[in-house]
XYZ file of C-alpha atoms in Angstrom:
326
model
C 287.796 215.006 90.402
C 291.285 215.783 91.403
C 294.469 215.159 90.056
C 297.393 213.884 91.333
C 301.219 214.503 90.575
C 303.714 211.463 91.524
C 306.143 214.205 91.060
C 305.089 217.422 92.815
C 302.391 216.021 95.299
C 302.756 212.880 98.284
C 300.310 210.119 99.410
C 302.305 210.186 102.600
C 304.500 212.930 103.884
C 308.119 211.453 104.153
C 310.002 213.046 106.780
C 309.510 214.284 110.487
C 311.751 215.983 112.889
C 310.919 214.487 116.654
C 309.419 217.057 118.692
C 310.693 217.373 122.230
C 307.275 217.402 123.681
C 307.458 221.032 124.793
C 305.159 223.276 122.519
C 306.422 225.386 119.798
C 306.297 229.068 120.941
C 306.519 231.299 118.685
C 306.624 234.565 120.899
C 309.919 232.693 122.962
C 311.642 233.249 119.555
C 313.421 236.596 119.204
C 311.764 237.586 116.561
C 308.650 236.304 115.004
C 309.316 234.184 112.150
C 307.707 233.337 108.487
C 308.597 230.967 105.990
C 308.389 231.184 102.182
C 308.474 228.662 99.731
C 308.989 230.358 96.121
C 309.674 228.078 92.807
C 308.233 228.162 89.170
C 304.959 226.724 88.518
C 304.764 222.810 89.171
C 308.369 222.623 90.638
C 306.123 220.959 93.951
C 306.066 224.010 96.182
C 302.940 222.157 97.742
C 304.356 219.228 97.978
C 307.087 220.776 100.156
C 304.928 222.726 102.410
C 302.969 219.768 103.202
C 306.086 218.025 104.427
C 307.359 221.121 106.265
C 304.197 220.956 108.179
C 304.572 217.614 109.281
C 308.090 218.404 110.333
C 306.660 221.926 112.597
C 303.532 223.028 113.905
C 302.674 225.035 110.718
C 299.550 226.434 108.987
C 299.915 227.671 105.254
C 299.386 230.311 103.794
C 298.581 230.086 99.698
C 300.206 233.170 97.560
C 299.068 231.582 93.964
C 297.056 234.832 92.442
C 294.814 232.322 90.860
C 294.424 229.809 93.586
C 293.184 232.452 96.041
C 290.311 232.038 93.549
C 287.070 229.789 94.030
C 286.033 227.036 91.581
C 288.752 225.392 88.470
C 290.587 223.720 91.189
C 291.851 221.425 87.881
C 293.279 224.260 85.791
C 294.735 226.531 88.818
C 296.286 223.185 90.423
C 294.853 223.530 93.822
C 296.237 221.033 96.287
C 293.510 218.558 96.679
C 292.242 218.236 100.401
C 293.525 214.518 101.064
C 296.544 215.660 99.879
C 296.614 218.402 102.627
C 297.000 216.157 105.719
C 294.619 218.311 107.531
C 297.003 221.267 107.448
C 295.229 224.557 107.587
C 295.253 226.376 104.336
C 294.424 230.358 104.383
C 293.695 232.032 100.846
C 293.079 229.008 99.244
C 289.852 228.878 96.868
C 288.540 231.445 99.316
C 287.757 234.971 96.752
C 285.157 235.201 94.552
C 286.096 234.489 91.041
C 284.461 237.680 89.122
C 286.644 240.169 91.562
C 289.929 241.354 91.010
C 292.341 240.173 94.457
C 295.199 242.595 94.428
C 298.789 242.529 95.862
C 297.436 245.177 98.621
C 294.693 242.840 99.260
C 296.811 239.673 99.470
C 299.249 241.580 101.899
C 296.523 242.917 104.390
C 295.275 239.310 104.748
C 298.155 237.159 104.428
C 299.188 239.670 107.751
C 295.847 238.907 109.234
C 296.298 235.221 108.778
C 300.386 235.235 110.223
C 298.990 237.189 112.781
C 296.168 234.719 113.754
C 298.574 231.549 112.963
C 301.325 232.839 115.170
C 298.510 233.485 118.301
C 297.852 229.902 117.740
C 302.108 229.052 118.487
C 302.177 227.748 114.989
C 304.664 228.440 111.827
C 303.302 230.459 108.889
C 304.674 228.874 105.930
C 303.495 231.100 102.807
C 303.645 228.859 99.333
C 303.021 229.343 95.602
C 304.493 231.004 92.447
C 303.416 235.034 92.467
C 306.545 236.766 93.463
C 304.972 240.241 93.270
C 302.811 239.301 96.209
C 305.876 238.221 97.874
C 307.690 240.960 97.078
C 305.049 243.644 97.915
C 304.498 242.084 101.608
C 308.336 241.349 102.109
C 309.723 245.250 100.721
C 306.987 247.405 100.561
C 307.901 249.743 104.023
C 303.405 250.106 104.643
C 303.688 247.244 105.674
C 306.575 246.851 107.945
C 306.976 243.015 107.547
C 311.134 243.502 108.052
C 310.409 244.890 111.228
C 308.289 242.588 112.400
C 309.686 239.378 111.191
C 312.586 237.283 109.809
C 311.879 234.958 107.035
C 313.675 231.872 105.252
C 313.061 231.405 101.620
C 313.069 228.293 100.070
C 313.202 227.892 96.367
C 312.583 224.183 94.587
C 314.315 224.809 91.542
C 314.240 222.219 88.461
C 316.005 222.780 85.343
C 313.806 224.100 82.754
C 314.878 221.482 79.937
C 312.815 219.138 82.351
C 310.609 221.258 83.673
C 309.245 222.077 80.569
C 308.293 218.307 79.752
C 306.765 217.902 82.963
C 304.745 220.573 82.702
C 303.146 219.077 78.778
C 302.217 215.918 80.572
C 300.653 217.727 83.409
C 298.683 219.965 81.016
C 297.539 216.207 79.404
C 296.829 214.899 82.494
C 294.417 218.022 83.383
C 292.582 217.194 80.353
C 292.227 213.610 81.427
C 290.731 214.498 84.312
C 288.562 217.107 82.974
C 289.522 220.354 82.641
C 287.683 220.698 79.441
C 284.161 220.599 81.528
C 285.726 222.512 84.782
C 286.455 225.225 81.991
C 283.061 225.214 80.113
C 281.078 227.548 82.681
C 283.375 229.798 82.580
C 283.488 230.772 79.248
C 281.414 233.864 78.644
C 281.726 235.513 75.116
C 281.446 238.620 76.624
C 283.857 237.786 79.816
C 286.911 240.072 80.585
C 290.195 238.233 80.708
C 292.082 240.434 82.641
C 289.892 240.175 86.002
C 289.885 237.577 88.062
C 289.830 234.167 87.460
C 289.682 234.527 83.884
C 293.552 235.383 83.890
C 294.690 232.200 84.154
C 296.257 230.357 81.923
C 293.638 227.389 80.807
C 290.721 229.910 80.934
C 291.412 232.565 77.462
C 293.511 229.765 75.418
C 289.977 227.515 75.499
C 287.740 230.653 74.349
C 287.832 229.976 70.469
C 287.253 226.351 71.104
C 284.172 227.576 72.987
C 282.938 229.790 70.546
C 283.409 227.861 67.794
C 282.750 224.306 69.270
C 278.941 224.178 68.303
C 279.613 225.054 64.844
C 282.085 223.295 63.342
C 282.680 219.886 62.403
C 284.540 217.138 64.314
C 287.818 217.355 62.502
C 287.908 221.129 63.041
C 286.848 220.720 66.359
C 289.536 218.636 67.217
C 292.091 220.680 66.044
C 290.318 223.735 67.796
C 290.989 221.768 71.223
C 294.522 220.735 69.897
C 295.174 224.124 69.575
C 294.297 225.297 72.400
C 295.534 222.342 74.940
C 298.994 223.359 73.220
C 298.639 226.931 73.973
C 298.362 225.896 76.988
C 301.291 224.706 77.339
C 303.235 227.277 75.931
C 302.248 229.993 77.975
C 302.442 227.641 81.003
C 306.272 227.344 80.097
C 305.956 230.906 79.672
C 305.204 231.319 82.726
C 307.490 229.520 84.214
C 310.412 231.168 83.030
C 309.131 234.667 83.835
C 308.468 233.278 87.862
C 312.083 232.539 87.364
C 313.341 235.712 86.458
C 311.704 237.018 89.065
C 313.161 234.838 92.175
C 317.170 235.772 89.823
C 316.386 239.070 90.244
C 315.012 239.011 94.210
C 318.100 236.331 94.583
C 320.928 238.715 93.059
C 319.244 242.290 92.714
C 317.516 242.950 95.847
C 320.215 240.326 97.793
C 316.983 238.377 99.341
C 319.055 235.144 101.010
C 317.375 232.569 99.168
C 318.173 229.072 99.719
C 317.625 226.675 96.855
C 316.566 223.008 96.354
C 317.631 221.941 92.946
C 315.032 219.316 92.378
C 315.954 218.356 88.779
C 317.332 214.370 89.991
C 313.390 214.252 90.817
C 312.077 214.534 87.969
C 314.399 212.253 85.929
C 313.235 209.553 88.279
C 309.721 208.053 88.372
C 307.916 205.855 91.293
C 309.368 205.187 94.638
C 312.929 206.517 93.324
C 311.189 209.893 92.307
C 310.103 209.754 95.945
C 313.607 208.590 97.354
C 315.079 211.004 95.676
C 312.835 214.281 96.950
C 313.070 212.935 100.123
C 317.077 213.138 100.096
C 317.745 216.018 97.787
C 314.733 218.577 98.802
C 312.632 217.721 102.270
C 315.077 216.590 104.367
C 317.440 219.846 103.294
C 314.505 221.952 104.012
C 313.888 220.653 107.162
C 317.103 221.019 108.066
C 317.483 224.288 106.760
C 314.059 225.420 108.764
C 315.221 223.864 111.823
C 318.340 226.213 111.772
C 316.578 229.296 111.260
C 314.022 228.847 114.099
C 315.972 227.468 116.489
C 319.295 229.527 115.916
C 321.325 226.048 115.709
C 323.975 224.947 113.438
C 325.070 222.131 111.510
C 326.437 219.647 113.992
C 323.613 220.371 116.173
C 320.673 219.718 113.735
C 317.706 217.772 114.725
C 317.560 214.066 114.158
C 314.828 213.408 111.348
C 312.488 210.389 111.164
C 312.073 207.825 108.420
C 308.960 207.306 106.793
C 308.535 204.229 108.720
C 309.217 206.047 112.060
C 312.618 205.297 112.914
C 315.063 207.797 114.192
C 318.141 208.549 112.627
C 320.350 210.915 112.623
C 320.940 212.775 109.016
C 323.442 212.139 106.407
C 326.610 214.192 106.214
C 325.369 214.974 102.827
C 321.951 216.231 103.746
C 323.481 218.322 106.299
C 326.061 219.742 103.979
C 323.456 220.504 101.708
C 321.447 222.429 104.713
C 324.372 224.160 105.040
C 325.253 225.228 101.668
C 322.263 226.019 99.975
């Protein structure tokens, strides 16, 4: 069973740029190109990939440490295939959960996979929350990805006041749709939490529930999985902050050019307005903003963009300010 987030995932992408009809060739542009979307966790870095990709001919390329991972798809938040259009995703649920993937490993195949996307005249658009990956591929000189190619970071930002409250009812909401038997196999009394799959948060905060679960009665159990559901959610805000630290310090330490989507009007809103409001403040920006870098344009000559329902319009001034700005 999946989940799904009215916040940070779409039924229906919402935004296309109109294609010219000539294919998108990616050796015509000067220098191959990449994009990144960075953001804490549940901020709806999928959400804007998936729309990005409907917008360019894109594939994706996951850089969660934990999604790379196969199997607890519930606890790692693993965009669920209807809700990836039929984009391609690379690293996704693809390494075996009892290994260790390292940031070595991740950069040798997220290079195979630009490699193979960009022989296919498609965008690479590289998503999810580990900033070391990103950084070790991006700065690390073995691997020459400055040389090669220029990249445009996006970064869906939402202030952490809100943030954090999302991320409690999301935590609820994996429980509803059972985490709490995605989570059981895993348990091992003897298994190593610092390998693997096992690192993530859902999988160590649920071991003394496990352990004890069988022996205790229901009151204590209860409070066991109270316990733990809330540690949970600490260490997921945790989390969240320290992925946020990270892009501050990539942002204003290493001077990375980092264009943000502040996100936060989202996630006061609920419904269509949530969606109105994602669509105006975050996708259409980051088209515009992706449209700029691969095609060298500016502001006054940005692509039209298409409504949901298909008609073509040109963008706001304030959408295009906000391409510009961020």
């Amino acid at each position: 069973m999946t989940i799904s987030m009215i916040m940070c995932r779409l039924t229906k992408p919402l935004i296309y740029v109109p294609r010219s009809g000539q294919k998108l060739n990616m050796r015509q542009i000067q220098k191959e190109k990449v994009v990144l979307v960075m953001g804490a966790t549940a901020t709806g870095k999928s959400r804007l990939s998936i729309d990005l990709a409907t917008c360019f001919p894109s594939e994706i390329i996951n850089s969660d440490k934990m999604q790379v991972y196969e199997g607890l798809d519930i606890v790692t938040n693993k965009i669920p295939n209807e809700e990836q259009h039929g984009v391609p995703h690379h690293l996704l649920g693809t390494h075996n959960p009892n290994t260790e993937f390292t940031a070595n490993d991740f950069c040798d195949m997220s290079l195979a996979s630009i490699d193979s996307i960009m022989g296919r005249d498609r965008l690479p658009i590289i998503v999810g929350g580990s900033n070391s990956y990103l950084e070790a591929l991006i700065d690390d000189d073995d691997y020459k990805f400055r040389s090669r190619y220029d990249f445009c970071c996006l970064w869906v930002d939402v202030s952490l006041p809100f943030l954090h409250s999302y991320v409690a009812k999301r935590v609820d909401q994996m429980f509803d749709y059972g985490m709490l038997d995605e989570l059981r196999p895993f348990f091992n009394s003897n298994g190593d939490y610092s390998r693997g799959i096992r690192k993530a948060i859902g999988v160590p905060e649920f071991d003394e529930y496990f352990r004890r679960e069988a022996f205790v009665d229901e009151e204590t159990k209860q409070s066991l999985l109270e316990d733990a559901i809330n540690e949970m959610k600490v260490n997921t805000c945790k989390l969240a902050m320290k992925q946020l630290g990270k892009i501050h310090r990539l942002k204003n330490i290493k001077r990375w050019k980092i264009h943000r989507l502040d996100a936060t009007p989202v996630f006061r809103k609920q419904g269509q307005e949530a969606n109105e409001a994602w669509k105006k403040l975050v996708a259409e920006p980051s088209a515009m903003i992706v449209a700029n870098f691969l095609y060298n344009t500016n502001t006054s000559t940005t692509p039209n963009v298409v409504s949901g329902s298909g008609l073509r319009m040109s963008p706001s001034k304030s959408v295009i300010a906000a391409a510009a700005t961020c």
